[in-house]
Coordinates of C-alpha atoms and ligand atoms in Angstrom, one line a residue:
X1 CA -0.2 0.1 -0.1
X2 CA 0.9 3.6 -0.4
X3 CA 2.8 5.1 2.1
X4 CA 2.2 8.5 0.7
X5 CA -0.4 10.4 1.8
X6 CA -3.5 11.5 -0.3
X7 CA -2.9 15.0 -1.7
X8 CA -5.5 16.9 -2.2
X9 CA -5.7 16.5 -5.9
X10 CA -4.2 14.1 -8.4
X11 CA -3.8 16.9 -10.6
X12 CA -3.6 20.6 -9.7
X13 CA -3.3 22.7 -13.5
X14 CA -2.2 26.0 -13.3
X15 CA -3.8 28.3 -16.1
X16 CA -7.4 28.4 -17.6
X17 CA -6.4 29.3 -21.0
X18 CA -6.0 27.5 -24.4
X19 CA -3.9 24.7 -22.5
X20 CA -5.6 24.5 -18.8
X21 CA -8.9 23.9 -20.4
X22 CA -7.9 21.1 -22.9
X23 CA -5.9 19.9 -20.3
X24 CA -8.8 19.6 -17.9
X25 CA -11.2 18.2 -20.2
X26 CA -9.0 15.1 -20.8
X27 CA -8.1 14.5 -17.0
X28 CA -12.1 14.6 -16.0
X29 CA -12.5 11.9 -19.0
X30 CA -10.5 9.8 -17.2
X31 CA -12.0 11.1 -13.9
X32 CA -8.8 12.4 -12.0
X33 CA -9.0 14.4 -9.4
X34 CA -8.2 17.6 -11.0
X35 CA -8.6 21.3 -10.8
X36 CA -7.9 24.2 -12.4
X37 CA -6.1 27.5 -10.5
X38 CA -6.3 30.9 -12.4
X39 CA -5.5 34.3 -11.2
X40 CA -8.4 36.1 -14.0
X41 CA -12.1 36.3 -12.6
X42 CA -12.2 33.7 -15.6
X43 CA -11.2 31.5 -18.3
X44 CA -9.6 32.3 -21.0
X45 CA -6.0 33.5 -20.8
X46 CA -4.6 35.2 -23.0
X47 CA -8.2 35.8 -24.4
X48 CA -9.5 37.0 -21.2
X49 CA -6.3 39.4 -20.3
X50 CA -5.7 40.9 -24.1
X51 CA -9.1 43.2 -24.8
X52 CA -7.4 46.1 -26.6
X53 CA -8.9 46.8 -29.8
X54 CA -7.8 45.0 -33.2
X55 CA -6.5 42.4 -30.9
X56 CA -7.4 39.0 -32.7
X57 CA -5.8 35.9 -33.9
X58 CA -3.1 35.7 -37.2
X59 CA -4.1 31.8 -36.9
X60 CA -6.6 31.0 -39.5
X61 CA -9.6 30.7 -37.3
X62 CA -10.7 27.2 -38.1
X63 CA -7.2 26.0 -37.4
X64 CA -7.1 27.3 -33.8
X65 CA -10.4 25.9 -32.4
X66 CA -9.8 22.5 -30.8
X67 CA -9.4 19.6 -33.0
X68 CA -10.2 16.9 -30.3
X69 CA -14.1 17.0 -30.5
X70 CA -16.0 16.6 -33.9
X71 CA -19.5 18.0 -32.6
X72 CA -17.7 21.1 -31.1
X73 CA -15.8 21.7 -34.0
X74 CA -19.4 20.7 -36.3
X75 CA -21.2 23.3 -33.5
X76 CA -18.8 26.2 -33.8
X77 CA -19.2 29.0 -36.7
X78 CA -15.8 31.0 -37.1
X79 CA -17.3 34.3 -38.2
X80 CA -13.7 35.8 -39.5
X81 CA -10.8 34.4 -41.0
X82 CA -8.9 35.8 -38.1
X83 CA -11.4 36.0 -35.3
X84 CA -10.6 39.2 -32.9
X85 CA -10.9 38.8 -29.3
X86 CA -13.9 39.2 -28.1
X87 CA -15.2 36.1 -30.1
X88 CA -12.3 34.1 -28.9
X89 CA -13.3 34.1 -25.3
X90 CA -16.8 33.4 -26.3
X91 CA -15.2 30.4 -28.1
X92 CA -13.0 29.1 -25.3
X93 CA -16.3 29.8 -23.0
X94 CA -18.6 27.8 -25.0
X95 CA -16.2 24.9 -24.7
X96 CA -15.6 24.8 -20.7
X97 CA -19.5 25.4 -20.9
X98 CA -20.4 22.5 -23.2
X99 CA -18.5 20.4 -21.3
X100 CA -19.0 21.4 -17.9
X101 CA -15.8 21.9 -17.4
X102 CA -15.9 25.1 -15.0
X103 CA -17.0 23.0 -12.5
X104 CA -13.3 21.9 -12.3
X105 CA -11.8 25.8 -12.4
X106 CA -11.0 27.7 -9.6
X107 CA -10.6 31.5 -10.1
X108 CA -9.1 34.4 -8.2
X109 CA -6.3 32.4 -6.9
X110 CA -3.0 33.2 -8.1
X111 CA -0.2 30.8 -7.3
X112 CA 2.4 31.8 -5.4
X113 CA 4.6 29.0 -4.4
X114 CA 4.9 25.6 -5.7
X115 CA 7.1 23.5 -3.5
X116 CA 7.7 19.6 -4.2
X117 CA 7.8 17.9 -0.9
X118 CA 10.4 15.0 -1.6
X119 CA 9.4 12.9 1.2
X120 CA 5.8 12.4 0.0
X121 CA 5.9 12.8 -3.5
X122 CA 3.6 15.7 -4.0
X123 CA 3.8 19.5 -4.6
X124 CA 3.1 21.6 -2.1
X125 CA 0.9 25.1 -3.6
X126 CA 0.0 28.3 -1.8
X127 CA -2.7 30.2 -3.2
X128 CA -2.8 34.1 -2.9
X129 CA -6.5 32.9 -1.2
X130 CA -4.8 31.7 1.8
X131 CA -4.8 28.3 1.2
X132 CA -2.5 25.6 0.7
X133 CA -2.9 22.9 -1.5
X134 CA -1.0 19.8 -2.1
X135 CA -1.1 17.8 -5.4
X136 CA 0.3 14.4 -7.1
X137 CA 1.3 16.6 -10.6
X138 CA 1.2 20.1 -11.2
X139 CA 0.5 20.7 -14.9
X140 CA 1.8 24.4 -16.1
X141 CA -0.5 25.9 -18.7
X142 CA 0.3 29.3 -17.8
X143 CA 0.7 30.1 -21.6
X144 CA 3.5 32.1 -23.7
X145 CA 3.0 35.5 -23.1
X146 CA 1.1 35.9 -19.8
X147 CA 3.5 37.9 -17.9
X148 CA 3.5 41.9 -19.6
X149 CA 6.4 43.9 -19.0
X150 CA 6.4 48.0 -19.0
X151 CA 9.2 50.1 -19.5
X152 CA 11.3 51.2 -16.8
X153 CA 11.3 54.8 -17.2
X154 CA 11.4 57.4 -15.2
X155 CA 8.5 59.6 -13.9
X156 CA 5.4 57.0 -14.7
X157 CA 4.0 56.9 -11.8
X158 CA 3.7 60.5 -11.8
X159 CA 1.6 61.1 -15.4
X160 CA -2.2 62.2 -13.9
X161 CA -3.8 60.1 -17.4
X162 CA -4.4 57.0 -17.8
X163 CA -2.1 54.8 -18.4
X164 CA -2.0 50.7 -19.2
X165 CA -0.2 48.1 -20.8
X166 CA -2.4 46.3 -24.0
X167 CA -2.2 42.9 -21.5
X168 CA -3.9 44.9 -18.9
X169 CA -6.5 47.4 -21.3
X170 CA -9.6 48.1 -19.6
X171 CA -12.6 45.6 -19.6
X172 CA -15.1 49.1 -19.4
X173 CA -15.6 50.5 -22.3
X174 CA -13.0 53.8 -22.5
X175 CA -13.7 57.0 -24.6
X176 CA -11.2 57.2 -27.5
X177 CA -12.8 60.2 -29.6
X178 CA -10.8 63.5 -29.4
X179 CA -8.7 61.7 -27.1
X180 CA -4.2 62.1 -27.5
X181 CA -3.1 59.1 -27.4
X182 CA 0.0 57.3 -26.8
X183 CA 1.6 54.3 -28.0
X184 CA 5.0 52.6 -27.0
X185 CA 5.7 49.7 -29.2
X186 CA 5.5 48.5 -32.2
X187 CA 5.5 44.6 -32.1
X188 CA 2.8 42.4 -32.6
X189 CA 0.2 44.1 -30.2
X190 CA 1.0 47.6 -31.2
X191 CA 0.9 47.5 -34.7
X192 CA -3.0 45.6 -34.9
X193 CA -4.3 48.3 -31.6
X194 CA -2.3 51.5 -33.6
X195 CA -4.8 50.4 -37.1
X196 CA -7.3 49.8 -34.7
X197 CA -7.7 52.9 -32.9
X198 CA -6.3 55.7 -35.4
X199 CA -9.4 56.7 -37.0
X200 CA -11.0 56.6 -33.5
X201 CA -8.4 58.9 -31.5
X202 CA -8.1 62.7 -31.7
X203 CA -4.4 62.1 -31.9
X204 CA -2.3 59.6 -31.9
X205 CA 1.5 59.1 -31.0
X206 CA 4.1 56.2 -32.1
X207 CA 6.8 55.3 -30.3
X208 CA 8.9 53.6 -32.0
X209 CA 12.0 51.9 -31.3
X210 CA 12.9 49.2 -33.8
X211 CA 10.1 49.1 -36.9
X212 CA 9.1 45.4 -37.5
X213 CA 8.4 43.7 -40.9
X214 CA 5.0 43.7 -41.4
X215 CA 2.5 42.7 -43.8
X216 CA -1.5 42.6 -44.2
X217 CA -3.4 40.0 -42.4
X218 CA -6.1 40.2 -45.4
X219 CA -9.1 39.5 -43.0
X220 CA -12.8 38.9 -44.6
X221 CA -15.6 36.9 -43.3
X222 CA -16.8 33.5 -43.3
X223 CA -20.0 33.0 -44.6
X224 CA -22.4 29.8 -43.7
X225 CA -21.5 28.4 -46.7
X226 CA -17.6 28.5 -46.4
X227 CA -18.5 27.4 -42.7
X228 CA -19.7 24.3 -43.9
X229 CA -17.1 23.5 -46.5
X230 CA -14.8 24.4 -43.3
X231 CA -16.5 21.3 -41.7
X232 CA -16.5 18.8 -44.2
X233 CA -13.1 19.6 -44.5
X234 CA -11.5 19.4 -40.8
X235 CA -10.2 16.2 -40.5
X236 CA -8.0 17.2 -44.0
X237 CA -6.9 20.8 -42.5
X238 CA -5.4 19.2 -39.1
X239 CA -4.2 16.8 -40.9
X240 CA -2.5 19.6 -42.5
X241 CA -1.5 21.6 -40.1
X242 CA -0.1 18.5 -38.6
X243 CA 2.7 18.1 -41.4
X244 CA 4.0 21.3 -41.6
X245 CA 6.5 23.2 -39.2
X246 CA 4.4 25.8 -37.5
X247 CA 1.2 23.7 -37.5
X248 CA -0.6 26.0 -40.2
X249 CA -2.0 24.9 -43.5
X250 CA 0.8 27.4 -45.1
X251 CA 3.7 25.2 -46.3
X252 CA 6.9 25.9 -47.2
X253 CA 7.6 26.5 -51.3
X254 CA 10.0 23.9 -51.1
X255 CA 11.8 25.2 -54.8
X256 CA 15.5 26.3 -54.4
X257 CA 15.5 30.2 -53.8
X258 CA 18.2 30.4 -56.6
X259 CA 16.8 28.2 -58.7
X260 CA 14.0 30.1 -60.1
X261 CA 14.3 33.2 -61.7
X262 CA 14.0 36.3 -59.6
X263 CA 10.5 37.0 -61.7
X264 CA 9.4 33.3 -60.5
X265 CA 10.5 34.9 -57.4
X266 CA 8.4 37.8 -57.1
X267 CA 5.6 36.1 -58.7
X268 CA 5.1 34.1 -55.8
X269 CA 5.3 37.1 -53.1
X270 CA 3.0 38.9 -55.2
X271 CA 0.5 36.5 -54.9
X272 CA 1.3 35.9 -51.1
X273 CA 1.7 39.5 -49.9
X274 CA -2.6 39.4 -51.0
X275 CA -3.6 35.9 -49.8
X276 CA -4.8 35.8 -46.0
X277 CA -2.8 35.1 -43.3
X278 CA 0.9 34.0 -42.5
X279 CA 1.5 32.4 -45.8
X280 CA 4.2 35.7 -46.6
X281 CA 6.1 34.3 -44.2
X282 CA 5.4 30.5 -44.1
X283 CA 4.9 29.8 -47.7
X284 CA 8.0 31.3 -48.7
X285 CA 11.4 29.8 -50.0
X286 CA 12.7 28.3 -47.0
X287 CA 16.4 29.9 -47.9
X288 CA 14.2 33.3 -46.0
X289 CA 14.9 31.8 -42.7
X290 CA 18.6 30.2 -43.4
X291 CA 20.3 32.5 -46.0
X292 CA 21.5 35.9 -45.3
X293 CA 21.3 36.5 -49.3
X294 CA 18.0 35.4 -49.9
X295 CA 16.6 36.9 -46.8
X296 CA 18.0 40.3 -47.8
X297 CA 16.4 40.1 -51.4
X298 CA 12.8 39.4 -50.2
X299 CA 13.5 41.8 -47.1
X300 CA 14.0 44.4 -49.7
X301 CA 10.9 43.2 -51.9
X302 CA 8.5 44.0 -48.4
X303 CA 10.6 47.6 -48.1
X304 CA 9.3 48.5 -51.3
X305 CA 6.0 47.9 -50.3
X306 CA 6.2 49.7 -47.3
X307 CA 7.4 52.9 -49.5
X308 CA 4.4 52.1 -51.7
X309 CA 1.9 52.6 -49.2
X310 CA 3.4 55.7 -47.3
X311 CA 3.1 58.8 -48.7
X312 CA 5.9 60.7 -47.0
X313 CA 9.4 59.0 -47.9
X314 CA 10.7 60.0 -44.6
X315 CA 8.6 58.3 -42.5
X316 CA 8.6 55.5 -45.1
X317 CA 12.3 55.0 -43.8
X318 CA 11.8 54.9 -40.7
X319 CA 8.8 52.1 -41.3
X320 CA 11.3 49.7 -42.7
X321 CA 13.6 47.8 -39.9
X322 CA 17.3 48.2 -40.7
X323 CA 18.5 45.6 -38.1
X324 CA 16.8 42.2 -39.1
X325 CA 15.6 41.0 -42.2
X326 CA 11.8 39.8 -42.6
X327 CA 10.6 37.0 -40.4
X328 CA 13.6 36.1 -38.5
X329 CA 11.3 37.9 -35.2
X330 CA 7.7 36.6 -35.4
X331 CA 6.1 38.6 -37.9
X332 CA 3.1 40.9 -37.0
X333 CA 0.1 40.5 -39.2
X334 CA -1.7 44.5 -40.3
X335 CA -4.8 45.7 -41.8
X336 CA -4.2 49.3 -42.9
X337 CA -1.1 49.9 -40.5
X338 CA 1.0 51.7 -42.8
X339 CA -1.6 53.7 -44.3
X340 CA -2.3 55.2 -40.7
X341 CA 1.1 57.0 -41.2
X342 CA -1.0 58.9 -43.9
X343 CA -3.6 60.4 -41.8
X344 CA -2.8 63.7 -40.6
X345 CA -3.9 62.5 -37.0
X346 CA -1.1 60.5 -36.4
X347 CA 2.8 61.0 -35.2
X348 CA 5.6 58.5 -35.5
X349 CA 8.4 59.4 -33.1
X350 CA 11.8 57.3 -33.6
X351 CA 13.0 56.9 -30.5
X352 CA 16.8 56.1 -32.4
X353 CA 16.7 59.9 -33.3
X354 CA 14.5 60.7 -30.1
X355 CA 14.7 58.3 -26.8
X356 CA 12.5 59.6 -24.2
X357 CA 13.6 60.5 -21.1
X358 CA 11.0 60.6 -19.2
X359 CA 7.2 59.9 -18.1
X360 CA 5.7 63.1 -16.6
X361 CA 2.2 64.1 -15.4
X362 CA 1.0 65.1 -18.5
X363 CA 2.5 63.1 -21.0
X364 CA 6.4 62.1 -22.3
X365 CA 9.4 63.9 -22.3
X366 CA 11.4 63.0 -25.2
X367 CA 15.0 64.8 -25.8
X368 CA 13.2 66.5 -28.5
X369 CA 10.4 68.0 -26.8
X370 CA 7.6 67.7 -24.0
X371 CA 4.5 65.4 -25.2
X372 CA 0.9 66.1 -24.1
X373 CA -1.5 63.1 -23.1
X374 CA -4.5 61.8 -21.9
X375 CA -3.8 58.4 -22.2
X376 CA -0.2 56.4 -22.6
X377 CA -0.8 52.5 -24.0
X378 CA 2.2 50.2 -23.4
X379 CA 2.6 47.9 -26.0
X380 CA 5.8 47.2 -24.7
X381 CA 5.6 43.5 -24.8
X382 CA 6.2 40.6 -22.4
X383 CA 9.0 39.0 -20.0
X384 CA 8.2 35.9 -22.3
X385 CA 7.6 31.7 -21.7
X386 CA 9.5 31.6 -18.4
X387 CA 7.9 34.8 -17.3
X388 CA 5.0 33.0 -16.0
X389 CA 7.0 30.2 -14.2
X390 CA 9.9 32.7 -12.3
X391 CA 6.6 34.5 -10.7
X392 CA 6.0 31.4 -9.2
X393 CA 8.3 30.4 -6.7
X394 CA 8.5 26.7 -7.9
X395 CA 11.5 24.6 -5.7
X396 CA 11.8 21.1 -7.1
X397 CA 14.2 18.7 -5.0
X398 CA 16.9 20.1 -2.6
X399 CA 15.0 23.2 -2.7
X400 CA 16.5 24.2 -6.0
X401 CA 14.4 27.2 -7.6
X402 CA 13.2 26.4 -11.4
X403 CA 14.7 30.4 -11.6
X404 CA 17.9 29.6 -10.7
X405 CA 17.7 26.4 -12.8
X406 CA 17.2 28.8 -15.8
X407 CA 18.9 31.8 -14.8
X408 CA 22.1 31.4 -17.3
X409 CA 19.7 29.6 -19.7
X410 CA 17.1 27.8 -20.3
X411 CA 17.1 23.7 -20.3
X412 CA 13.7 21.3 -20.4
X413 CA 13.4 17.8 -21.8
X414 CA 11.2 18.3 -25.2
X415 CA 9.4 20.9 -22.8
X416 CA 7.2 19.4 -21.2
X417 CA 9.7 18.0 -17.8
X418 CA 13.2 19.5 -15.9
X419 CA 15.2 17.6 -14.1
X420 CA 15.0 18.3 -10.7
X421 CA 11.5 19.0 -10.6
X422 CA 9.8 15.7 -10.7
X423 CA 5.9 15.9 -11.1
X424 CA 5.5 19.1 -12.6
X425 CA 4.6 19.2 -16.7
X426 CA 4.3 21.7 -18.7
X427 CA 2.6 22.1 -21.7
X428 CA 3.5 25.6 -23.1
X429 CA 7.1 25.3 -21.5
X430 CA 10.2 26.8 -23.3
X431 CA 12.1 24.6 -25.8
X432 CA 8.3 22.4 -26.3
X433 CA 6.3 22.4 -29.1
X434 CA 3.8 25.0 -28.6
X435 CA 5.8 28.2 -29.3
X436 CA 6.8 28.2 -32.3
X437 CA 3.8 26.2 -33.7
X438 CA 0.3 27.8 -33.8
X439 CA -0.7 27.4 -30.4
X440 CA -3.7 25.1 -29.5
X441 CA -1.6 22.4 -32.3
X442 CA 1.1 22.2 -30.2
X443 CA -0.9 22.3 -27.1
X444 CA -2.8 19.7 -28.1
X445 CA 0.5 17.6 -28.6
X446 CA 1.3 18.4 -25.5
X447 CA -1.7 17.8 -23.4
X448 CA -2.1 14.5 -25.1
X449 CA 1.6 13.8 -24.7
X450 CA 1.2 14.3 -20.7
X451 CA -1.7 12.4 -20.0
X452 CA -0.3 9.9 -21.7
X453 CA 2.0 9.5 -19.3
X454 CA 0.0 10.2 -16.4
X455 CA -1.8 7.0 -17.4
X456 CA 1.1 4.8 -17.7
X457 CA 2.5 5.8 -14.2
X458 CA -1.6 4.8 -12.9
X459 CA -1.3 1.5 -15.2
X460 CA 2.5 0.8 -13.2
X461 CA 1.4 2.1 -10.1
X462 CA 4.2 4.7 -10.4
X463 CA 3.6 8.0 -8.7
X464 CA 7.3 9.8 -9.6
X465 CA 8.4 11.3 -12.7
X466 CA 11.2 12.6 -13.6
X467 CA 13.9 13.3 -16.8
X468 CA 17.5 12.6 -16.0
X469 CA 19.5 15.2 -16.2
X470 CA 21.1 13.6 -19.6
X471 CA 18.2 13.7 -21.1
X472 CA 17.2 16.8 -20.5
X473 CA 20.8 18.5 -21.3
X474 CA 20.8 15.9 -25.3
X475 CA 16.9 18.0 -25.6
X476 CA 18.8 21.4 -24.7
X477 CA 21.4 21.0 -27.0
X478 CA 19.3 19.9 -29.5
X479 CA 17.5 22.9 -29.5
X480 CA 20.3 25.2 -29.1
X481 CA 21.4 23.4 -32.9
X482 CA 18.6 24.1 -34.7
X483 CA 19.1 27.7 -33.5
X484 CA 22.6 27.8 -35.5
X485 CA 20.8 26.7 -38.7
X486 CA 18.4 29.7 -39.2
X487 CA 18.9 33.5 -38.9
X488 CA 16.5 33.4 -35.9
X489 CA 19.1 33.5 -33.3
X490 CA 20.5 36.9 -34.9
X491 CA 17.2 38.1 -34.0
X492 CA 16.3 40.5 -30.9
X493 CA 12.9 39.1 -30.4
X494 CA 11.4 36.9 -27.5
X495 CA 12.8 33.8 -29.4
X496 CA 16.1 34.8 -28.1
X497 CA 14.8 35.8 -24.6
X498 CA 14.8 39.5 -25.3
X499 CA 13.5 41.8 -23.4
X500 CA 15.4 45.0 -22.2
X501 CA 12.1 45.8 -19.1
X502 CA 13.3 42.4 -17.7
X503 CA 17.0 42.5 -15.9
X504 CA 18.9 40.3 -17.0
X505 CA 16.8 39.4 -20.6
X506 CA 18.3 42.2 -22.1
X507 CA 20.8 42.0 -25.4
X508 CA 23.9 40.1 -25.1
X509 CA 23.3 36.5 -24.2
X510 CA 20.8 34.7 -26.0
X511 CA 17.9 32.3 -24.4
X512 CA 17.1 29.6 -26.5
X513 CA 13.1 29.7 -25.6
X514 CA 11.9 27.8 -28.5
X515 CA 11.9 24.7 -30.6
X516 CA 13.1 25.9 -33.8
X517 CA 13.0 21.8 -35.9
X518 CA 9.2 21.8 -36.8
X519 CA 6.3 20.8 -35.5
X520 CA 6.4 17.1 -37.0
X521 CA 10.3 17.1 -35.9
X522 CA 8.9 17.6 -32.2
X523 CA 6.4 15.4 -32.5
X524 CA 8.4 12.6 -33.6
X525 CA 10.5 13.0 -31.0
X526 CA 8.2 13.2 -28.4
X527 CA 6.1 10.3 -29.8
X528 CA 9.4 8.6 -29.9
X529 CA 9.7 8.6 -26.2
X530 CA 6.8 7.4 -24.8
X531 CA 7.1 5.0 -27.6
X532 CA 10.7 3.4 -26.0
X533 CA 8.6 3.8 -22.6
X534 CA 9.9 7.0 -22.1
X535 CA 13.5 6.5 -22.4
X536 CA 15.0 9.4 -20.4
X537 CA 13.0 9.8 -18.3
X538 CA 13.5 7.9 -14.1
X539 CA 9.7 6.7 -12.5
X540 CA 9.6 6.1 -8.5
X541 CA 6.5 3.7 -7.2
X542 CA 4.0 4.8 -4.7
X543 CA 5.6 1.8 -2.7
X544 CA 8.5 3.5 -2.1
X545 CA 8.1 6.5 -1.8
X546 CA 11.6 7.2 0.1
X547 CA 13.8 5.7 -2.1
X548 CA 13.6 6.7 -5.8
X549 CA 14.9 3.9 -7.4
X550 CA 14.2 4.3 -11.3
X551 CA 11.8 1.5 -12.2
X552 CA 12.9 -0.6 -15.0
X553 CA 11.1 -1.2 -17.5
X554 CA 11.1 -3.4 -20.2
X555 CA 10.7 -2.0 -24.1
X556 CA 7.4 -1.7 -25.4
X557 CA 5.5 -2.5 -21.6
X558 CA 3.1 0.8 -23.1
Ligands
NA7_1 P1 6.5 42.0 -28.7 O1 6.5 41.8 -29.8 O2 7.6 41.7 -27.8 O3 6.6 43.9 -28.8 C1 7.6 44.0 -27.6 C2 7.3 46.3 -28.6 O4 7.2 47.2 -27.9 C3 8.7 45.9 -29.2 O5 8.4 47.2 -30.4 C4 9.7 46.9 -28.1 O6 10.8 47.4 -28.9 C5 8.7 47.7 -27.9 N1 9.5 48.3 -26.4 C6 9.5 47.4 -25.6 N2 10.3 48.0 -24.4 C7 10.4 49.4 -25.0 C8 10.8 49.9 -24.5 N3 11.7 50.1 -22.6 N4 10.7 51.9 -25.0 C9 10.3 51.7 -26.1 N5 9.7 50.5 -26.6 C10 9.9 49.4 -26.4 O7 5.5 42.0 -27.8 P2 4.2 42.0 -28.4 O8 3.3 42.1 -27.4 O9 3.6 43.0 -29.5 O10 3.7 40.5 -29.6 C11 4.1 39.9 -28.2 C12 3.6 38.5 -29.1 O11 2.2 38.4 -29.1 C13 3.6 38.4 -30.9 O12 5.1 37.7 -31.2 C14 2.6 37.0 -30.4 O13 2.9 35.7 -30.8 C15 1.4 38.0 -29.8 P3 12.3 46.7 -29.5 O14 11.9 46.1 -30.8 O15 12.4 45.7 -28.4 O16 13.1 47.7 -30.2

């Protein structure tokens, strides 16, 4: 009989976003005693928080929805090719209600610490409402971009108007008409919000540190007839997503960049520029990601597109990135973004020329002049992927903290386990399958893999699992190797762990945050590990909680 005490739950899932919702569905179906804790007042994660105008998918809506239920696929009607935040939140709510999942979720519960109790093989969590909860397993579904970061600017607290990060855009309607609004940041978020509000505010001033390459989203409605057609093709659509590097329908053009004529290249680019979604990034020649010359030629093409859309040539030049090529950072998709700068009420401030000196009571002071604002919007990004983990005091074996484990460099096994942190599983961890893929596609892989692992352990009476140090080191080295093959390694972006607002994450040392080998390769490796009865992982049985001997299993015993 097990000597370990019964924890409150077999599994605690942290996070009620896209990952947590699917994870709890799987656990509930298996009859596992589990709960979800989330700091927010309701479910939705990213789609609960990011209520800024213009927030929407860059993934085709019908490739973003869950694939696990035919009923769900047959019921839900995506109204737009790239659906917007309110609809996305409604969708997630609909999923939770359809499967009666809310009763397994606890809101306004921020997990403050999670400590592994070695003697009893369980996790002890402290929650912001004062409770301590225990569970055999913790599944981290904390999202990739859930820890917003504000700039570290002098005087921010003195500003008398309204100011907020886009992630914390107020839930109540805010009056923009006639207002003087500043947006700081021109990443995917800034580009969405700027384009959406430019014609709704009195004056808009955009503070741009570095421009981003961006291309048209080409969004549009999905009619009843189209949705009916999509429903008949869902199997085909998801099968296709499973074969492409980014888990989208978009697949690379496999012709060699230098093997076709310049005219053929331009013909492809002209077509992709007018097509919906990430095609311009992901259906391009593969050399765009690996060959500086190919990348430069394509970047010039996009630069020219920008020049054609922005009337003032000096402004157009400011909107063209100089420090990185197209596609080596996450490409923001835009809707009439560049045309915004043709409007008389919009001003672009190039922070390279005139940096911000401080925020004042009335606005922002740059080295050039003082600007007055009613509202300052910070679209300044996130402490990506590891940030949400760092905000929980996670202590594993011997009291080692996860933050220490990852201080100098991120390392994981398949992005799902970390040596020294037994029974902690991650469905959207660094170096895993979801960060560089169409998120829900990666999430379904991660959740299914973690759930299979739990079932395997249950069948065999095992209650402790940990990745070996060797397996983790090998995976981390593989992730690093994948970076060396692409130009992404040179970019200052969250893909390389860069964030000027987080101490220690400023320019200088690259952090290997995402898996660049493509989803099919990731899935194949994760499957192989499972088929080899979880090679690279050590298990212990409930009967021997203090003697954590690895349980050897015959090959194929799963
Ligand atoms: P990003 O892509 O990290 O963009 C943040 C933007 O904010 C970017 O333009 C930054 O300039 C700018 N930034 C950050 N800090 C400052 C300071 N201190 N001063 C001025 N400008 C600053 O975050 P997003 O929210 O746009 O997008 C995140 C992801 O969400 C995106 O990849 C999608 O997956 C969805 P920089 O380029 O660093 O010079």
